[in-house]
Tab-separated table of C-alpha atoms in Angstrom:
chain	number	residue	atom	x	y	z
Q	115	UNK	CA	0.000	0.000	0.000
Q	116	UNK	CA	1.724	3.300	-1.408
Q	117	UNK	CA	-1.221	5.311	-0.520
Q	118	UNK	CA	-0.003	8.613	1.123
Q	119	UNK	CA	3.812	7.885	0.393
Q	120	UNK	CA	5.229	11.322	-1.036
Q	121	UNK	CA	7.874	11.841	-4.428
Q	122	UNK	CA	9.743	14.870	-4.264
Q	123	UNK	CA	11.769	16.396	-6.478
Q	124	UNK	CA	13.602	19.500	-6.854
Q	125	UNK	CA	16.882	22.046	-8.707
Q	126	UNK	CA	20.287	20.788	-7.558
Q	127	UNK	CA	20.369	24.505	-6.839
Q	128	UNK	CA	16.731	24.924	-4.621
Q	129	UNK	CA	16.278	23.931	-1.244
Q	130	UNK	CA	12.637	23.793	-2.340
Q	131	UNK	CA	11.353	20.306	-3.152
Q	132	UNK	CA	8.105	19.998	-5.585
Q	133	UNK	CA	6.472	17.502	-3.610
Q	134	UNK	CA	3.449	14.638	-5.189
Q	135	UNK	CA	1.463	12.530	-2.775
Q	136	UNK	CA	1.236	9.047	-4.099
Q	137	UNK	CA	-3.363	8.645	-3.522
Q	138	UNK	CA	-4.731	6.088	-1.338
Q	139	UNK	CA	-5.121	2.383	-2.564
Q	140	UNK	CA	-2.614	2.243	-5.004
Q	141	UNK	CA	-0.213	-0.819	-4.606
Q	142	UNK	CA	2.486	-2.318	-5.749
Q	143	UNK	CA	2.534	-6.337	-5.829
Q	144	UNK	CA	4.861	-8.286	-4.033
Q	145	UNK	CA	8.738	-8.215	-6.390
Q	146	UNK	CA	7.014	-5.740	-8.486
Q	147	UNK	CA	7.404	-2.713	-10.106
Q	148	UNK	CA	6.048	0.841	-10.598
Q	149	UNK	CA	6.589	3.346	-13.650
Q	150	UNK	CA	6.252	7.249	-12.201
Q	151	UNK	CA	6.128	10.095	-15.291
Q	152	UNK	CA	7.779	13.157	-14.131
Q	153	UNK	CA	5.617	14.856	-16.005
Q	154	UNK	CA	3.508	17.893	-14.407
Q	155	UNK	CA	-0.220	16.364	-14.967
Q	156	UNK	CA	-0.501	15.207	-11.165
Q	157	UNK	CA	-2.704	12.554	-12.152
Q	158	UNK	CA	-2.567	8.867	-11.268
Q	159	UNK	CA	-5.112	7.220	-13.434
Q	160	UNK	CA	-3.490	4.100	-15.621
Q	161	UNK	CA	-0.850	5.390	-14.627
Q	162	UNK	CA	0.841	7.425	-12.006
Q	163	UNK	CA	2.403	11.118	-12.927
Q	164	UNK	CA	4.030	13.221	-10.655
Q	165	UNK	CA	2.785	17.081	-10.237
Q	166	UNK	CA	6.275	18.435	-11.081
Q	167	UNK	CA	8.607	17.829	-13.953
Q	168	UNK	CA	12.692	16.893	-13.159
Q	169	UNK	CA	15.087	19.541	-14.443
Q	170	UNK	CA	16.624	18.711	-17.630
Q	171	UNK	CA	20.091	20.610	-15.975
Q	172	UNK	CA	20.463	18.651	-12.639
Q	173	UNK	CA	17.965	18.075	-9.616
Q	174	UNK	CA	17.409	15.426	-8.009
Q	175	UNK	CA	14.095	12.950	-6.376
Q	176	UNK	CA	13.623	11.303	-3.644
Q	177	UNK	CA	10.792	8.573	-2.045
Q	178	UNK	CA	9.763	8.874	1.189
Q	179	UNK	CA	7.187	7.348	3.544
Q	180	UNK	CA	3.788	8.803	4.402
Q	181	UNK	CA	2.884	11.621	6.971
Q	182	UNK	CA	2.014	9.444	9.824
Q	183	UNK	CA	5.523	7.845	10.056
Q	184	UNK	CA	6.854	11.294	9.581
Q	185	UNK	CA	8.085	11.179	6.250
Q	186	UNK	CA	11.016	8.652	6.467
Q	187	UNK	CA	13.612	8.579	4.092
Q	188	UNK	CA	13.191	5.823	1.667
Q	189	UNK	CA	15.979	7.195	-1.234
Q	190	UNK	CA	17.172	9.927	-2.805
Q	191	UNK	CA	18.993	10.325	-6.204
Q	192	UNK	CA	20.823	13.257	-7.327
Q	193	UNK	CA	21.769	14.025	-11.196
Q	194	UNK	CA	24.029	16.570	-13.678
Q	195	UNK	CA	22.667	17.494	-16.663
Q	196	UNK	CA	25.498	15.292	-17.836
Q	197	UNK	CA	23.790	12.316	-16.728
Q	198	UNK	CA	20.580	13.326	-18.780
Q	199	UNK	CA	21.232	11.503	-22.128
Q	200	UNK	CA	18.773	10.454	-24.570
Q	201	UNK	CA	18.138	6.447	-24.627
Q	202	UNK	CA	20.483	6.113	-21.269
Q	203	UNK	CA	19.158	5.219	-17.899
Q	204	UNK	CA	20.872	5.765	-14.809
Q	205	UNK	CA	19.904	2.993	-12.138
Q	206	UNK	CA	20.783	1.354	-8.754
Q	207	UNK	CA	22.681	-2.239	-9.493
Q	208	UNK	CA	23.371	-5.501	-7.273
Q	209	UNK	CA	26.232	-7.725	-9.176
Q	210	UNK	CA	26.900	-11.546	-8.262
Q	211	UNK	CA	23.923	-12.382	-6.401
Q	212	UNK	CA	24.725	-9.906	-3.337
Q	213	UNK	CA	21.957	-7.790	-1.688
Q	214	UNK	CA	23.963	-4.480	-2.397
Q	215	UNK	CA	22.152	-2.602	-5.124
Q	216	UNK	CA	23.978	0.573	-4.412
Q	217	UNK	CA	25.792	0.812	-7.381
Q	218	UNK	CA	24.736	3.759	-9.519
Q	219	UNK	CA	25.278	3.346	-13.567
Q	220	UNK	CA	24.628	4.478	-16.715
Q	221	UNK	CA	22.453	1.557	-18.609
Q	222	UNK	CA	22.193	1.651	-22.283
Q	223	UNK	CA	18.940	-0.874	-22.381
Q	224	UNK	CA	16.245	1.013	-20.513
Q	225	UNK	CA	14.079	-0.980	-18.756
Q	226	UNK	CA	10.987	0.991	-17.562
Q	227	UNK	CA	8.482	-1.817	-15.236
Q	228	UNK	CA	11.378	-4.000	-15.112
Q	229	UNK	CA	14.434	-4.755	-13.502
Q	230	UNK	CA	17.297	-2.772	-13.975
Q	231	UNK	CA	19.955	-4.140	-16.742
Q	232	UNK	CA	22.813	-3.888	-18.225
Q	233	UNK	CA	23.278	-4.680	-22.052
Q	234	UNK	CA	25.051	-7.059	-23.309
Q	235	UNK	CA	28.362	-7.552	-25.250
Q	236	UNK	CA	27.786	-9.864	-28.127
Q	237	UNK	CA	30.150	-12.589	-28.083
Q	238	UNK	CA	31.706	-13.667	-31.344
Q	239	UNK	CA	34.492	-16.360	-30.596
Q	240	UNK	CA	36.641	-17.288	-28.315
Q	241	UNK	CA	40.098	-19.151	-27.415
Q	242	UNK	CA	41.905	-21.142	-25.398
Q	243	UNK	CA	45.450	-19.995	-23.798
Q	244	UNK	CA	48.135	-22.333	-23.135
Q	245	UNK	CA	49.452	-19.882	-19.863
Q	246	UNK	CA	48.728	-20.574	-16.381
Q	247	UNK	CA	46.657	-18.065	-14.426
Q	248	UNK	CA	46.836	-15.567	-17.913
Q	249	UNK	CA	46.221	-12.193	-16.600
Q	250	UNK	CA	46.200	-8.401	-17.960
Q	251	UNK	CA	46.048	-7.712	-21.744
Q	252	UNK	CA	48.106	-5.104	-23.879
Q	253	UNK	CA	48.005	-4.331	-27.583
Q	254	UNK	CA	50.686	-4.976	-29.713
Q	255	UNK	CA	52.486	-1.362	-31.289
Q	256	UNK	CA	50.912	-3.346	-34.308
Q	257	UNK	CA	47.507	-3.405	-33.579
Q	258	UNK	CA	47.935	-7.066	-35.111
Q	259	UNK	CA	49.144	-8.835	-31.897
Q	260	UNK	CA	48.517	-8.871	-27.872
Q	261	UNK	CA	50.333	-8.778	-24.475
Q	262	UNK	CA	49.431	-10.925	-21.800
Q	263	UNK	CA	50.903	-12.399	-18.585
Q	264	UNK	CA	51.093	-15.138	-15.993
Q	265	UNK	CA	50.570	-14.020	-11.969
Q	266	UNK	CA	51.737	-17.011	-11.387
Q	267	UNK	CA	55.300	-16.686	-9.045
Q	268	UNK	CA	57.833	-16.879	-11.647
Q	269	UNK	CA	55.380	-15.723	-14.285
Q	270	UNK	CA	56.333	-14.866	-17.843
Q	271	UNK	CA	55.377	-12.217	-20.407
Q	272	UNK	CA	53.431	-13.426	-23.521
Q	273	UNK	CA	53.256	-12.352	-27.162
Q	274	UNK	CA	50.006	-13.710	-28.678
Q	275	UNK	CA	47.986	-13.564	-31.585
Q	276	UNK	CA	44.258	-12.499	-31.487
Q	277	UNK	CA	43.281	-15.945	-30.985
Q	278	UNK	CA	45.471	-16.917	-28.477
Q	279	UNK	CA	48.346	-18.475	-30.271
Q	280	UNK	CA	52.216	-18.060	-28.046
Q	281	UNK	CA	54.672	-16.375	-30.452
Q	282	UNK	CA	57.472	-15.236	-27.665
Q	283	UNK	CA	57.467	-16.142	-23.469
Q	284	UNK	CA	59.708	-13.243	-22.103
Q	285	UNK	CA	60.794	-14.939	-18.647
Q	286	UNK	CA	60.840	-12.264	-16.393
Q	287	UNK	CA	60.889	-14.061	-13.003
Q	288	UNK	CA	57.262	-11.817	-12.275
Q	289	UNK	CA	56.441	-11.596	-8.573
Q	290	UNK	CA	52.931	-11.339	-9.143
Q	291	UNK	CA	51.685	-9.762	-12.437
Q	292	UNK	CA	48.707	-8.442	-13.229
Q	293	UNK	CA	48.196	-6.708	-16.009
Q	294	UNK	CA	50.254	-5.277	-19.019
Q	295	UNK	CA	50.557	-2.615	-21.304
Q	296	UNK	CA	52.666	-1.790	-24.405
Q	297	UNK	CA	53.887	1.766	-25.137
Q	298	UNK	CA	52.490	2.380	-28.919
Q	299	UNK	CA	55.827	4.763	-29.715
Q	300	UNK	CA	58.783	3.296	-27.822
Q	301	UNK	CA	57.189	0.124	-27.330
Q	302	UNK	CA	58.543	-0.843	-23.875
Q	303	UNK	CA	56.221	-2.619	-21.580
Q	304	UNK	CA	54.728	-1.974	-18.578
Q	305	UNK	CA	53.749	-4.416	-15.759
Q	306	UNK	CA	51.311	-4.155	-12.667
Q	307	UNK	CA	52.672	-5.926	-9.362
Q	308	UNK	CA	49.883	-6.201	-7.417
Q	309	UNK	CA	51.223	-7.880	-3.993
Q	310	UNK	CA	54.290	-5.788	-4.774
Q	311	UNK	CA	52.215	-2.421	-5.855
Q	312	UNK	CA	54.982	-1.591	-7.956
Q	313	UNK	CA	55.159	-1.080	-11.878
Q	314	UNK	CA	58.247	-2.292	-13.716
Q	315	UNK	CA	59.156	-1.362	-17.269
Q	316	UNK	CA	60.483	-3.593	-19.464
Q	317	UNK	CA	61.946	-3.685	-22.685
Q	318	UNK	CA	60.283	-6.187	-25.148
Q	319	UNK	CA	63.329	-8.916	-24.718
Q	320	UNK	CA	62.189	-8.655	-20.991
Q	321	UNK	CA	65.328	-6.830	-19.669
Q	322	UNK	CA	64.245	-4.787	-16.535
Q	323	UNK	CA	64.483	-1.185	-17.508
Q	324	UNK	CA	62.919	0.180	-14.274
Q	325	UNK	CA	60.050	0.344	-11.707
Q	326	UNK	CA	58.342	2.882	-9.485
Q	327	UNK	CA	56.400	2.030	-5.884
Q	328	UNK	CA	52.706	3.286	-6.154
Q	329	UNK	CA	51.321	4.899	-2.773
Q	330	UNK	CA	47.750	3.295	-2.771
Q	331	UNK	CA	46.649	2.109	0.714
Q	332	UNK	CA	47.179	-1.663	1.745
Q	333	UNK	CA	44.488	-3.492	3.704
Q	334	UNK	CA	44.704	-6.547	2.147
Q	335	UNK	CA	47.749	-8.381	0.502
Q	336	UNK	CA	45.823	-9.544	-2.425
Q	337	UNK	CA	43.922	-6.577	-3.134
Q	338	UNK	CA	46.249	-4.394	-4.809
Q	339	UNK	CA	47.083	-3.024	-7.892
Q	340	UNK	CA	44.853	-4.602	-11.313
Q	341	UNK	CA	45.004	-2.823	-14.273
Q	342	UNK	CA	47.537	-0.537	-16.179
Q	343	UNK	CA	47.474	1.208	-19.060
Q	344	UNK	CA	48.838	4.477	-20.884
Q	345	UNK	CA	48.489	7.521	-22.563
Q	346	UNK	CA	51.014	7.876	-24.983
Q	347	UNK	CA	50.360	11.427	-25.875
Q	348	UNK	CA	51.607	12.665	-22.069
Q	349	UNK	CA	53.202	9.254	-20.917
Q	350	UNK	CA	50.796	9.355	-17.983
Q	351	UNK	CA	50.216	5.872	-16.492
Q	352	UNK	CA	46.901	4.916	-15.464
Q	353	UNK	CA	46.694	1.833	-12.346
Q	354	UNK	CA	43.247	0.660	-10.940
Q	355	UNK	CA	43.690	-0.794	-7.351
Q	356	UNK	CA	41.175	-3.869	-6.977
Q	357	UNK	CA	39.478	-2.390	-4.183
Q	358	UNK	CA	39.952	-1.821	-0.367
Q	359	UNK	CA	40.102	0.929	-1.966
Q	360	UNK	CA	38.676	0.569	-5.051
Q	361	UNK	CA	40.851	3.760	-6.902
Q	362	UNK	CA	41.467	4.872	-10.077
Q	363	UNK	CA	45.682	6.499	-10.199
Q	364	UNK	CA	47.083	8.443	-12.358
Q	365	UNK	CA	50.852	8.935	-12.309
Q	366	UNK	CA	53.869	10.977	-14.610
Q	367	UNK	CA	56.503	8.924	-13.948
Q	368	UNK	CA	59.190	11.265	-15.810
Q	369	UNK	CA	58.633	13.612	-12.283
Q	370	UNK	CA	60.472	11.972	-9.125
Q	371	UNK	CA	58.702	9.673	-6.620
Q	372	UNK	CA	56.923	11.819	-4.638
Q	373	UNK	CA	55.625	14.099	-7.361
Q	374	UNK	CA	54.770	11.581	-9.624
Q	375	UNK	CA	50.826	10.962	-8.392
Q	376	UNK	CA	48.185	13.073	-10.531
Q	377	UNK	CA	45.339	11.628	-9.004
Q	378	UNK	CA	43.441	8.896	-6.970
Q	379	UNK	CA	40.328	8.829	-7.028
Q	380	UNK	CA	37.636	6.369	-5.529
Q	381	UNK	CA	35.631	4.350	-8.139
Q	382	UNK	CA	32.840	3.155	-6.176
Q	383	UNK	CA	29.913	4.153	-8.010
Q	384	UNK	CA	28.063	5.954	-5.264
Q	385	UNK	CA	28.145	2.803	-3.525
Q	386	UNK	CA	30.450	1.990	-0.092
Q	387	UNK	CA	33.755	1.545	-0.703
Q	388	UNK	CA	33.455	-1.937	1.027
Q	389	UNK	CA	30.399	-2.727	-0.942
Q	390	UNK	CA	30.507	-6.152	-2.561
Q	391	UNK	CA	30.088	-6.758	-5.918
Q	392	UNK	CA	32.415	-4.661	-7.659
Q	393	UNK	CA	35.952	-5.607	-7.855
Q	394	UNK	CA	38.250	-3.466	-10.629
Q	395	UNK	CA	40.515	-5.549	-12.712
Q	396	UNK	CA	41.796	-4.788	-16.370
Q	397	UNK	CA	42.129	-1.546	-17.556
Q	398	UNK	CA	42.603	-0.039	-21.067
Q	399	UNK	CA	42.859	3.244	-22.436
Q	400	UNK	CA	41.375	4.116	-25.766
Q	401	UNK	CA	43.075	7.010	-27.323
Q	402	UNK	CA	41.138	9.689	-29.770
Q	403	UNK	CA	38.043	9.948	-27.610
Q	404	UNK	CA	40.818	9.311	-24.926
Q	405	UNK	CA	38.079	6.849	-22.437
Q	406	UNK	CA	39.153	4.335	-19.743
Q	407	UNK	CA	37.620	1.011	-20.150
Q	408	UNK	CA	37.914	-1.143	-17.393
Q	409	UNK	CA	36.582	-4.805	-16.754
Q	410	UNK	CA	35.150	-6.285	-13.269
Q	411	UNK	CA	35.715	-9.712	-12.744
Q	412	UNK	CA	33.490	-10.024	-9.975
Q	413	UNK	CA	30.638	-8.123	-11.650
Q	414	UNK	CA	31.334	-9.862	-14.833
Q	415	UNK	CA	31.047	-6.314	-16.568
Q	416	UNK	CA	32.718	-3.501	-18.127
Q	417	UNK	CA	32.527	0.194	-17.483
Q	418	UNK	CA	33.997	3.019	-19.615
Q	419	UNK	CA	34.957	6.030	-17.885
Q	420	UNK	CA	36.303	9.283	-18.549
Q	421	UNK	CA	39.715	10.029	-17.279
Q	422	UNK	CA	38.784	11.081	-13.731
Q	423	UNK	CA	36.682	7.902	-13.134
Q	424	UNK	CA	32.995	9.571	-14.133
Q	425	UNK	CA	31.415	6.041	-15.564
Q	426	UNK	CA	30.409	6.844	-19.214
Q	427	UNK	CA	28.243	3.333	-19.744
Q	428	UNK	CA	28.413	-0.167	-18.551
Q	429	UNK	CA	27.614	-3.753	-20.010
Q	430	UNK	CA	27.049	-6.990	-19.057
Q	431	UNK	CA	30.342	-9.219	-20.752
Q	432	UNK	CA	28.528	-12.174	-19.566
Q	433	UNK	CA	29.492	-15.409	-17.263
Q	434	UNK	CA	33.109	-15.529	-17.327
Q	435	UNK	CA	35.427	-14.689	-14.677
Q	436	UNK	CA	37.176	-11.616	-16.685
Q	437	UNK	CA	40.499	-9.846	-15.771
Q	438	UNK	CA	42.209	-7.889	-18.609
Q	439	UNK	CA	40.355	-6.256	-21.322
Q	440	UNK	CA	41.835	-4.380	-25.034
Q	441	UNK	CA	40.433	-3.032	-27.764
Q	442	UNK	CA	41.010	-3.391	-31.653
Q	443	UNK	CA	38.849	0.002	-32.629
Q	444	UNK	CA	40.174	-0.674	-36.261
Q	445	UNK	CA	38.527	-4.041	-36.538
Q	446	UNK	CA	35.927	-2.983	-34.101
Q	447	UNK	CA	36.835	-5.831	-31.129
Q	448	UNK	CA	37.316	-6.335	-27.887
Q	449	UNK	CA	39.133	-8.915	-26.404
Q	450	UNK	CA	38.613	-10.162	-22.682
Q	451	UNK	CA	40.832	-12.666	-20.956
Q	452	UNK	CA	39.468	-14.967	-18.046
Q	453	UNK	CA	42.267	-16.803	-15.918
Q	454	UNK	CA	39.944	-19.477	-14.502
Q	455	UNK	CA	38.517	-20.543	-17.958
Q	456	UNK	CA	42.187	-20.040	-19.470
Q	457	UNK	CA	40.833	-18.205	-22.559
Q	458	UNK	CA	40.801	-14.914	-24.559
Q	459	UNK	CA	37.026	-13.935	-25.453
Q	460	UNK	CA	36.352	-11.906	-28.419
Q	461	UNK	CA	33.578	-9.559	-28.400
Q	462	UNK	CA	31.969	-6.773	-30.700
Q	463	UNK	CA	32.828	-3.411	-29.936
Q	464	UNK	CA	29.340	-1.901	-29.246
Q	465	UNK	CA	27.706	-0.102	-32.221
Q	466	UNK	CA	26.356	2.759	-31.803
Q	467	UNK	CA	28.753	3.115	-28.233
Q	468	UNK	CA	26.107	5.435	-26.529
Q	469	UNK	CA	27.491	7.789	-23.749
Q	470	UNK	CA	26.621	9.886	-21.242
Q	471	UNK	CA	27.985	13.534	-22.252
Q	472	UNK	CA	31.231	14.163	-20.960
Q	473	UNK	CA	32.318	17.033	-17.798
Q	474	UNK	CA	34.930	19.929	-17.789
């Protein structure tokens, strides 16, 4: 029973919330769902609409409970007008079966009276790897080839084709590699230590050139650093940590130790830091539009993100257990590597790629 529940909504620059009374008997059945029109008739006939209408340039709503139990807070949303993009929803999310729908993403498969989705990648082939716990992914200065590496202690760095052939093993004696990335210009390589949370450069015979510690806070051992990729037109390294915290780093590592961090920033999605569901793994920066895509193993999705975190849109990969993620825009792929299945999934790159508008 709704009856006497209240919507508000209001500016992100009013104190003053429009508020709508939701009338007596109307109900919502058990698992169900409701569809509210924001749109100024104040009628709930067929179907409910609100007396006000949301702000195209930022406001916010919020549901809350009827007079008699003095109005209790049942949510609240808050939105830029960058987040107001024709054909994408923004929703509350729960990934892997946990009870924390907290997450808050863009969607690009509206689903008004149903449950909140994500769309999916279509799937076009995939391939098994002969590499033990294959982790991270890189592309080639090429384009033609990939990068790819072993976390196992005493891993190696791989030189594949695109479907998951060996053409060189650099044995580099890796601690605990993550992820991988190849410089499109100079063409060393860079490496993610997770345990470690160091990067190491390497030179693609798999000499040791170099390698930086990354300040990122350590609460757990095995919940470090994930995903690394770079921007070749400022050399600026990008790292996610897994989570605990989940963080998005950016670093110049021309500038000395303790002037190399640019940023590092929480990617949690409006969601606690601790909430479960979300764990960052592969990362992969897509120059031109110059976007982060990053892939969650746990969630079994990936996000694309502007360079300060902002998610941009998000899809469902599917059920695989996914850690390192790169993109072919040429041939319009993306490939996904899962350590547990021991394969390199292919995928379409999404067409039309529909985005929420970008910030300053």
């Amino acid at each position: 029973e709704l009856g006497g529940w209240v919507i508000a909504g209001r500016k992100l620059t009013c104190n003053n919330a429009q508020k709508f009374t939701l009338p007596d008997g109307l109900t919502i059945e058990s698992g169900g769902y409701m569809l509210l029109w924001a749109d100024g008739r104040g009628v709930a006939e067929s179907a409910v609409h609100t007396s006000f209408i949301l702000p195209e340039n930022g406001g916010a709503i919020g549901l809350y409970g009827p007079e008699w139990a003095e109005f209790p807070v049942i949510d609240t949303v808050s939105y830029a007008s960058a987040d107001v993009t024709h054909d994408i929803s923004m929703g509350r999310m729960g990934f892997s079966g946990n009870d924390h729908s907290g997450f808050w993403l863009p969607m690009n498969d509206p689903s008004p009276g149903e449950e909140n989705r994500l769309a999916r990648l279509k799937q076009v082939a995939s391939f098994p790897l002969d590499i033990s716990d294959p982790s991270g992914l890189g592309l080639d200065h090429t384009g033609n080839y990939l990068w790819t590496v072993s976390d196992d202690p005493g891993g190696s760095i791989y030189k594949i084709t695109r479907t998951g052939d060996i053409l060189i093993e650099l044995p580099v004696d890796g601690h605990d590699m993550e992820s991988i990335t190849q410089h499109p210009f100079n063409y060393s390589l860079w490496v993610a230590e997770e345990r470690k949370r160091e990067i190491v450069q390497f030179d693609t015979l798999g000499n040791e050139i170099q390698r930086f510690p990354v300040e990122v806070e350590k609460q757990q051992e095995n919940d470090g650093l994930e995903g690394i990729t770079i921007n070749p037109a400022n050399n600026h390294i990008f790292l996610v940590n897994k989570r605990l915290p989940r963080v998005l780093i950016e670093l110049d590592v021309t500038q000395a130790v303790e002037q190399q961090q640019i940023q590092y920033t929480p990617v949690n999605f409006r969601a606690e830091e601790d909430a479960h569901g979300v764990t960052l793994a592969g990362l992969f920066f897509e120059a031109g539009p110059d976007r982060l895509w990053v892939v969650s193993d746990e969630a079994r999705a990936v996000f694309v993100m502007d360079l300060k975190g902002r998610p941009l849109a998000a899809f469902d990969a599917g059920a695989h257990d996914l850690e390192a993620i790169a993109l072919v825009t040429n041939d319009n792929r993306i490939y996904l590597v899962s350590d547990s299945d021991q394969t390199l999934y292919e995928y379409e790159y999404p067409d039309p790629l529909r985005l929420l508008s970008p910030t300053d």
